[in-house]
Amino acid sequence: MNAHVELENKYLLLTPGPLSTSPAVRRVMQRDWCTWDKEYNSLVQDIRQRLVALATSETELYSAVLMQGSGSFSVEAVLGSALPKNGKILIINNGAYGARMVQMARCLNIEVVELVYPETQIPDLSDIEKALSDSSITHVSCVHCETTTGLLNPIEEIGRLVKAAGKVWIVDAMSSFGGVPMDIAKLEIDFLISSANKCIQGVPGFGFILAKREQLQACKGQARSVSLDLYDQWNTMEQHDGKWRFTSPTHVVRAFYQALLELEQEGGVEARYQRYVNNQKCLADGMQKLGFKLVLDTDIPQSPIITTFMYPNTADFSFQELYENLKQAGFVIYPGKVTDLNCFRIGNIGEVYLEDIQRLLAAISVYCQK
Ligand SMILES: *Cc1c(COP(=O)(O)O)cnc(C)c1O
């Protein structure tokens, strides 16, 4: 007899990943796969091709590499493989994920120049231009949507400076890829990193890197780790038709394939972006009507991914109480991550629709009247 299994979701995740997935994405994980069987490997190849096609119209220039682990593992694989022994990286840091890249680079003994900004500010282009005059800098990296606050960094403008200076351009688009339209060839991105459980709406278990073929080739022999060797991972997938070097998260990969099909059915990245934008607008407007203030100033580009709100000024406000109350009502929200600010976050990516945001607002309104 089968043990009783809870299949129904207890709450909607309004978090920036893992996020709420569709019933079909969860359902396709019910079967097992053989990792070296041709059928499974061709699924991997199909996924890799679809990812490249989502990222750019210049598909021949780029290739996709899937990497076990959470998104951070893929970021670390890029930093640890792309930088040569005597390389030096400029990291633009205006949030927790920019800071994490700095921490990784230092841990890997990579020389780092850090440009730090407050988490609620966008980086200054003239600072970046000045920093780039250091000819020993070989690589530059930046986060696209800083999930710490939900702001969108100006990767188009930064990328132009980076490429004009002849540096390799790395973008952590973890929480935006698939949910914000972009063409990585036009943006001249050399390495873009994202993961299965963000805007593609899969489940957690692997990350992926979209990179220029020539840049992947250049990573050969440079890795500072065996498991996170980006070149070797790519080369094995290329040479063996979609085979992963080590155990791959088969169920997660199958779920991701389903998530890619659903993204296509929704109308592609542009349509998904519109849905997220509508969710975010409805959320931000509704929350402001309830008296909550946004953390980001209106002149800072706000992503449609996640929004940060200040705690209300009332002395008796408890985030934990709001959290528990909303969880009872079927919604999970996210604590804040901004240093020195009492705030919380609400995400609107995943299988989340306008009706869900309206139901959430109604639940918050009821809570506020208590
Ligand atoms: C989610 C996320 C990551 C990766 O986080 P993991 O917990 O390792 O999956 C990296 N950068 C950004 C901007 C993110 O939103």
XYZ file of C-alpha atoms and ligand atoms in Angstrom:
385
model
C 0.000 0.000 0.000
C 1.161 3.508 -0.720
C 1.707 5.687 2.294
C -0.444 8.764 2.403
C 1.238 11.504 0.444
C 0.277 15.145 0.657
C 0.056 16.381 -2.906
C -1.823 19.612 -2.408
C 0.131 22.800 -1.800
C -0.646 24.314 1.568
C 0.276 27.824 0.550
C 1.255 29.947 -2.396
C 4.921 30.896 -2.323
C 5.361 34.627 -2.793
C 9.102 34.237 -2.570
C 11.730 34.711 -5.266
C 12.472 31.010 -5.664
C 11.850 28.295 -4.869
C 8.472 29.478 -6.036
C 5.045 28.080 -6.711
C 5.129 25.696 -9.635
C 2.310 24.383 -11.807
C 0.601 21.056 -11.051
C 2.035 19.599 -14.278
C 5.604 20.591 -13.344
C 5.161 18.723 -10.073
C 3.383 15.793 -11.732
C 6.089 14.982 -14.293
C 8.519 14.267 -11.446
C 6.617 11.053 -10.694
C 8.804 8.842 -12.891
C 12.432 7.787 -12.695
C 15.008 8.241 -15.425
C 18.245 6.531 -16.378
C 21.003 9.160 -16.503
C 22.961 7.594 -19.364
C 19.990 6.546 -21.465
C 19.680 8.302 -24.822
C 16.109 9.389 -24.141
C 17.152 11.277 -21.016
C 20.258 12.767 -22.603
C 18.291 14.058 -25.569
C 15.908 15.738 -23.132
C 18.967 17.516 -21.715
C 20.075 18.551 -25.200
C 16.607 19.855 -25.965
C 16.657 21.916 -22.764
C 20.093 23.338 -23.605
C 18.929 24.394 -27.059
C 15.739 25.928 -25.738
C 17.666 27.936 -23.165
C 19.973 29.379 -25.811
C 16.968 30.253 -27.978
C 15.315 31.995 -25.000
C 18.452 34.045 -24.414
C 19.315 35.260 -27.891
C 18.514 35.241 -31.583
C 22.225 34.682 -32.282
C 22.058 31.087 -31.139
C 25.242 29.905 -32.870
C 27.448 32.121 -30.678
C 26.223 30.727 -27.352
C 25.928 27.433 -25.540
C 24.151 26.333 -22.352
C 25.704 24.384 -19.493
C 23.595 22.876 -16.722
C 25.225 22.564 -13.291
C 24.100 20.610 -10.213
C 23.320 22.563 -7.057
C 21.532 25.789 -6.281
C 22.126 28.957 -8.285
C 25.141 29.979 -6.221
C 26.993 26.833 -7.339
C 26.700 28.032 -10.946
C 27.933 31.515 -10.029
C 30.901 29.944 -8.266
C 31.545 27.641 -11.244
C 31.767 30.682 -13.536
C 34.021 32.724 -11.241
C 36.240 29.744 -10.490
C 36.570 28.685 -14.141
C 36.456 31.871 -16.196
C 39.218 33.749 -14.425
C 42.746 32.723 -15.335
C 45.395 32.420 -12.613
C 46.473 36.033 -12.958
C 42.966 37.327 -13.625
C 41.351 40.157 -11.693
C 37.651 40.860 -11.367
C 35.696 44.040 -10.807
C 32.506 43.181 -8.908
C 29.693 45.706 -8.662
C 27.954 45.182 -5.346
C 24.666 46.749 -4.340
C 23.076 43.868 -2.511
C 23.456 40.479 -0.876
C 24.051 38.660 -4.169
C 26.761 41.057 -5.310
C 28.348 40.617 -1.875
C 28.167 36.842 -2.268
C 30.150 37.051 -5.518
C 32.843 39.049 -3.717
C 32.941 36.416 -0.978
C 33.271 33.634 -3.573
C 36.020 35.365 -5.517
C 38.028 35.976 -2.341
C 37.550 32.393 -1.201
C 38.828 31.234 -4.608
C 41.893 33.474 -4.224
C 40.878 35.643 -7.143
C 42.002 39.227 -7.005
C 38.932 41.455 -6.558
C 38.161 45.123 -7.004
C 34.834 45.838 -5.354
C 32.562 48.780 -6.101
C 30.100 48.915 -3.202
C 26.853 50.884 -3.163
C 23.982 51.043 -0.705
C 21.417 48.345 -1.393
C 18.800 50.888 -2.380
C 20.990 52.664 -4.977
C 22.008 51.815 -8.509
C 25.727 51.859 -9.339
C 27.293 54.989 -10.731
C 28.439 54.596 -14.333
C 31.298 57.070 -14.037
C 32.725 55.111 -11.062
C 32.619 51.979 -13.179
C 34.291 53.721 -16.092
C 37.049 54.958 -13.778
C 37.544 51.520 -12.221
C 37.797 49.991 -15.695
C 40.860 52.069 -16.505
C 42.807 49.549 -14.393
C 44.272 47.482 -17.220
C 44.938 44.484 -14.948
C 41.179 43.917 -14.578
C 40.187 41.041 -16.882
C 36.553 40.388 -15.887
C 33.558 42.361 -14.586
C 30.462 40.998 -12.885
C 27.166 42.425 -11.737
C 23.759 41.194 -10.608
C 20.831 42.053 -12.914
C 17.817 41.932 -10.604
C 19.237 42.377 -7.075
C 16.760 40.159 -5.270
C 17.762 41.835 -1.991
C 15.507 44.783 -2.868
C 14.061 43.941 -6.295
C 15.917 46.683 -8.141
C 17.120 46.233 -11.701
C 20.713 47.184 -12.385
C 21.397 48.923 -15.729
C 23.247 46.001 -17.354
C 22.918 47.477 -20.830
C 24.816 50.654 -19.896
C 27.326 48.852 -17.674
C 27.910 46.230 -20.366
C 28.699 48.894 -22.926
C 31.465 50.255 -20.678
C 32.761 46.773 -19.886
C 32.994 45.783 -23.536
C 34.461 49.130 -24.598
C 37.234 48.403 -22.092
C 37.671 44.904 -23.537
C 36.780 42.938 -20.380
C 34.867 39.682 -20.030
C 31.281 40.420 -18.929
C 29.540 38.194 -16.347
C 25.902 38.782 -15.327
C 24.038 37.088 -12.486
C 20.549 37.151 -13.974
C 19.405 34.469 -11.572
C 16.084 36.020 -10.640
C 15.329 37.786 -13.942
C 16.182 35.397 -16.776
C 12.990 34.047 -18.338
C 10.900 36.755 -16.689
C 12.477 39.892 -18.138
C 13.074 40.040 -21.916
C 16.715 40.304 -22.948
C 19.015 39.314 -25.804
C 22.395 38.367 -24.379
C 24.166 38.837 -27.721
C 22.877 42.418 -27.972
C 23.861 42.943 -24.332
C 27.282 41.476 -25.201
C 27.150 39.194 -22.178
C 29.887 36.573 -22.050
C 28.473 34.536 -19.146
C 24.891 34.718 -17.848
C 23.876 32.682 -14.818
C 20.392 31.612 -13.744
C 18.728 28.628 -12.100
C 15.862 26.176 -12.479
C 13.682 27.506 -9.683
C 13.288 31.151 -10.645
C 11.461 32.693 -13.622
C 11.429 29.517 -15.730
C 9.298 28.164 -12.854
C 10.945 24.808 -12.330
C 11.862 23.184 -9.027
C 15.233 23.639 -7.285
C 18.201 21.385 -8.026
C 20.380 22.890 -10.719
C 21.578 26.143 -12.196
C 22.569 26.968 -15.751
C 25.075 29.116 -17.535
C 24.579 30.673 -20.942
C 27.957 31.592 -22.339
C 29.771 32.476 -25.531
C 31.269 29.299 -26.978
C 34.684 30.945 -27.310
C 34.559 31.937 -23.623
C 33.681 28.408 -22.538
C 36.585 27.153 -24.604
C 38.868 29.646 -22.852
C 37.924 28.149 -19.440
C 39.778 24.925 -20.270
C 42.235 23.976 -17.535
C 41.447 27.005 -15.370
C 38.971 25.612 -12.834
C 39.738 25.898 -9.140
C 37.380 23.005 -8.339
C 36.674 19.607 -9.911
C 32.912 19.535 -9.294
C 32.453 23.130 -10.412
C 34.665 22.913 -13.506
C 32.551 24.755 -16.042
C 34.645 23.763 -19.056
C 34.624 20.082 -18.172
C 30.890 20.111 -17.481
C 30.247 21.810 -20.832
C 32.678 19.667 -22.770
C 31.121 16.455 -21.430
C 27.622 17.634 -22.372
C 28.864 18.609 -25.829
C 30.930 15.479 -26.509
C 28.453 13.007 -25.052
C 25.157 14.413 -26.327
C 23.745 15.788 -23.102
C 25.466 13.591 -20.546
C 26.233 15.184 -17.169
C 29.632 14.391 -15.619
C 28.250 13.346 -12.240
C 24.783 12.305 -11.022
C 22.239 14.667 -12.470
C 18.995 15.699 -10.748
C 16.865 13.705 -13.186
C 13.413 14.481 -11.788
C 14.257 18.155 -11.541
C 15.499 18.172 -15.129
C 12.274 16.560 -16.344
C 10.251 19.129 -14.381
C 12.318 21.918 -15.897
C 11.544 20.653 -19.393
C 7.838 20.833 -18.580
C 8.350 24.349 -17.183
C 10.006 25.405 -20.455
C 7.035 24.071 -22.440
C 4.683 26.025 -20.183
C 6.696 29.206 -20.658
C 6.262 28.719 -24.398
C 2.515 28.049 -24.005
C 2.151 31.231 -21.974
C 3.505 33.167 -24.951
C 7.214 33.275 -24.127
C 9.275 35.629 -21.994
C 7.407 38.753 -23.147
C 4.020 37.380 -22.019
C 5.430 36.145 -18.728
C 7.050 39.525 -18.166
C 3.652 41.194 -18.687
C 2.019 38.896 -16.148
C 4.762 39.623 -13.594
C 4.553 43.382 -14.292
C 0.803 43.311 -13.739
C 1.262 41.337 -10.515
C 3.903 43.762 -9.259
C 1.873 46.887 -10.128
C -1.236 45.520 -8.472
C 0.778 44.538 -5.388
C 2.674 47.829 -5.047
C -0.479 49.943 -5.600
C -2.584 47.848 -3.260
C 0.022 47.837 -0.497
C 0.478 51.594 -0.726
C -3.295 52.015 -0.433
C -3.083 49.949 2.764
C -0.469 52.384 4.049
C 2.752 50.459 3.384
C 5.721 52.384 1.979
C 8.065 51.101 -0.716
C 11.739 50.848 0.169
C 12.946 51.812 -3.301
C 12.559 55.416 -4.416
C 10.429 55.885 -7.528
C 13.494 56.879 -9.596
C 15.148 53.480 -8.986
C 14.202 50.877 -11.630
C 11.897 48.383 -9.923
C 11.848 44.837 -11.285
C 8.592 42.903 -11.681
C 10.186 40.075 -9.664
C 9.994 41.097 -6.013
C 9.029 44.218 -4.047
C 10.362 45.437 -0.705
C 8.120 47.222 1.804
C 8.998 49.127 4.969
C 7.528 47.936 8.250
C 4.663 50.273 9.145
C 5.494 52.920 11.753
C 3.091 51.479 14.275
C 4.970 50.423 17.404
C 3.133 47.124 17.725
C 3.901 45.801 14.218
C 5.352 42.308 14.212
C 6.532 40.802 10.921
C 6.377 37.336 12.455
C 2.728 37.861 13.309
C 1.891 39.108 9.802
C 3.834 36.175 8.356
C 1.977 33.583 10.458
C -1.349 35.223 9.760
C -0.778 35.179 5.986
C 0.513 31.628 6.102
C -2.782 30.609 7.688
C -4.534 32.415 4.856
C -2.447 30.475 2.304
C 0.420 32.824 1.434
C 4.089 32.751 2.315
C 5.948 36.067 2.141
C 9.614 36.806 2.631
C 11.621 38.593 5.337
C 13.700 41.631 4.413
C 17.410 41.509 3.628
C 18.352 45.181 3.496
C 20.981 46.114 6.112
C 19.741 48.715 8.626
C 16.157 48.771 7.349
C 13.134 47.097 8.856
C 11.470 45.721 5.776
C 9.900 42.639 4.237
C 9.537 41.362 0.701
C 6.780 39.939 -1.447
C 7.609 38.120 -4.669
C 5.337 37.788 -7.647
C 7.113 35.274 -9.817
C 6.013 31.671 -10.232
C 2.531 30.292 -10.801
C 1.008 33.488 -9.423
C -1.773 35.487 -11.070
C -3.576 38.767 -10.552
C -6.387 37.029 -8.612
C -3.769 35.669 -6.202
C -2.339 39.145 -5.593
C -5.861 40.493 -5.041
C -6.596 37.693 -2.552
C -3.302 38.451 -0.778
C -4.150 42.150 -0.545
C -7.546 41.277 0.902
C -5.865 39.063 3.527
C -3.398 41.821 4.442
C -6.234 44.322 4.659
C -8.113 42.043 7.072
C -4.940 41.669 9.125
C -4.375 45.434 9.237
C -7.902 46.038 10.561
C -7.369 43.672 13.493
C 18.414 33.244 -6.035
C 19.582 34.036 -6.406
C 20.886 33.487 -6.432
C 21.191 32.061 -6.052
O 20.751 31.699 -4.820
P 20.694 30.166 -4.429
O 20.107 30.199 -3.066
O 22.068 29.635 -4.462
O 19.823 29.484 -5.448
C 21.917 34.277 -6.886
N 21.709 35.549 -7.277
C 20.487 36.102 -7.259
C 20.330 37.508 -7.732
C 19.390 35.372 -6.813
O 18.170 35.938 -6.809
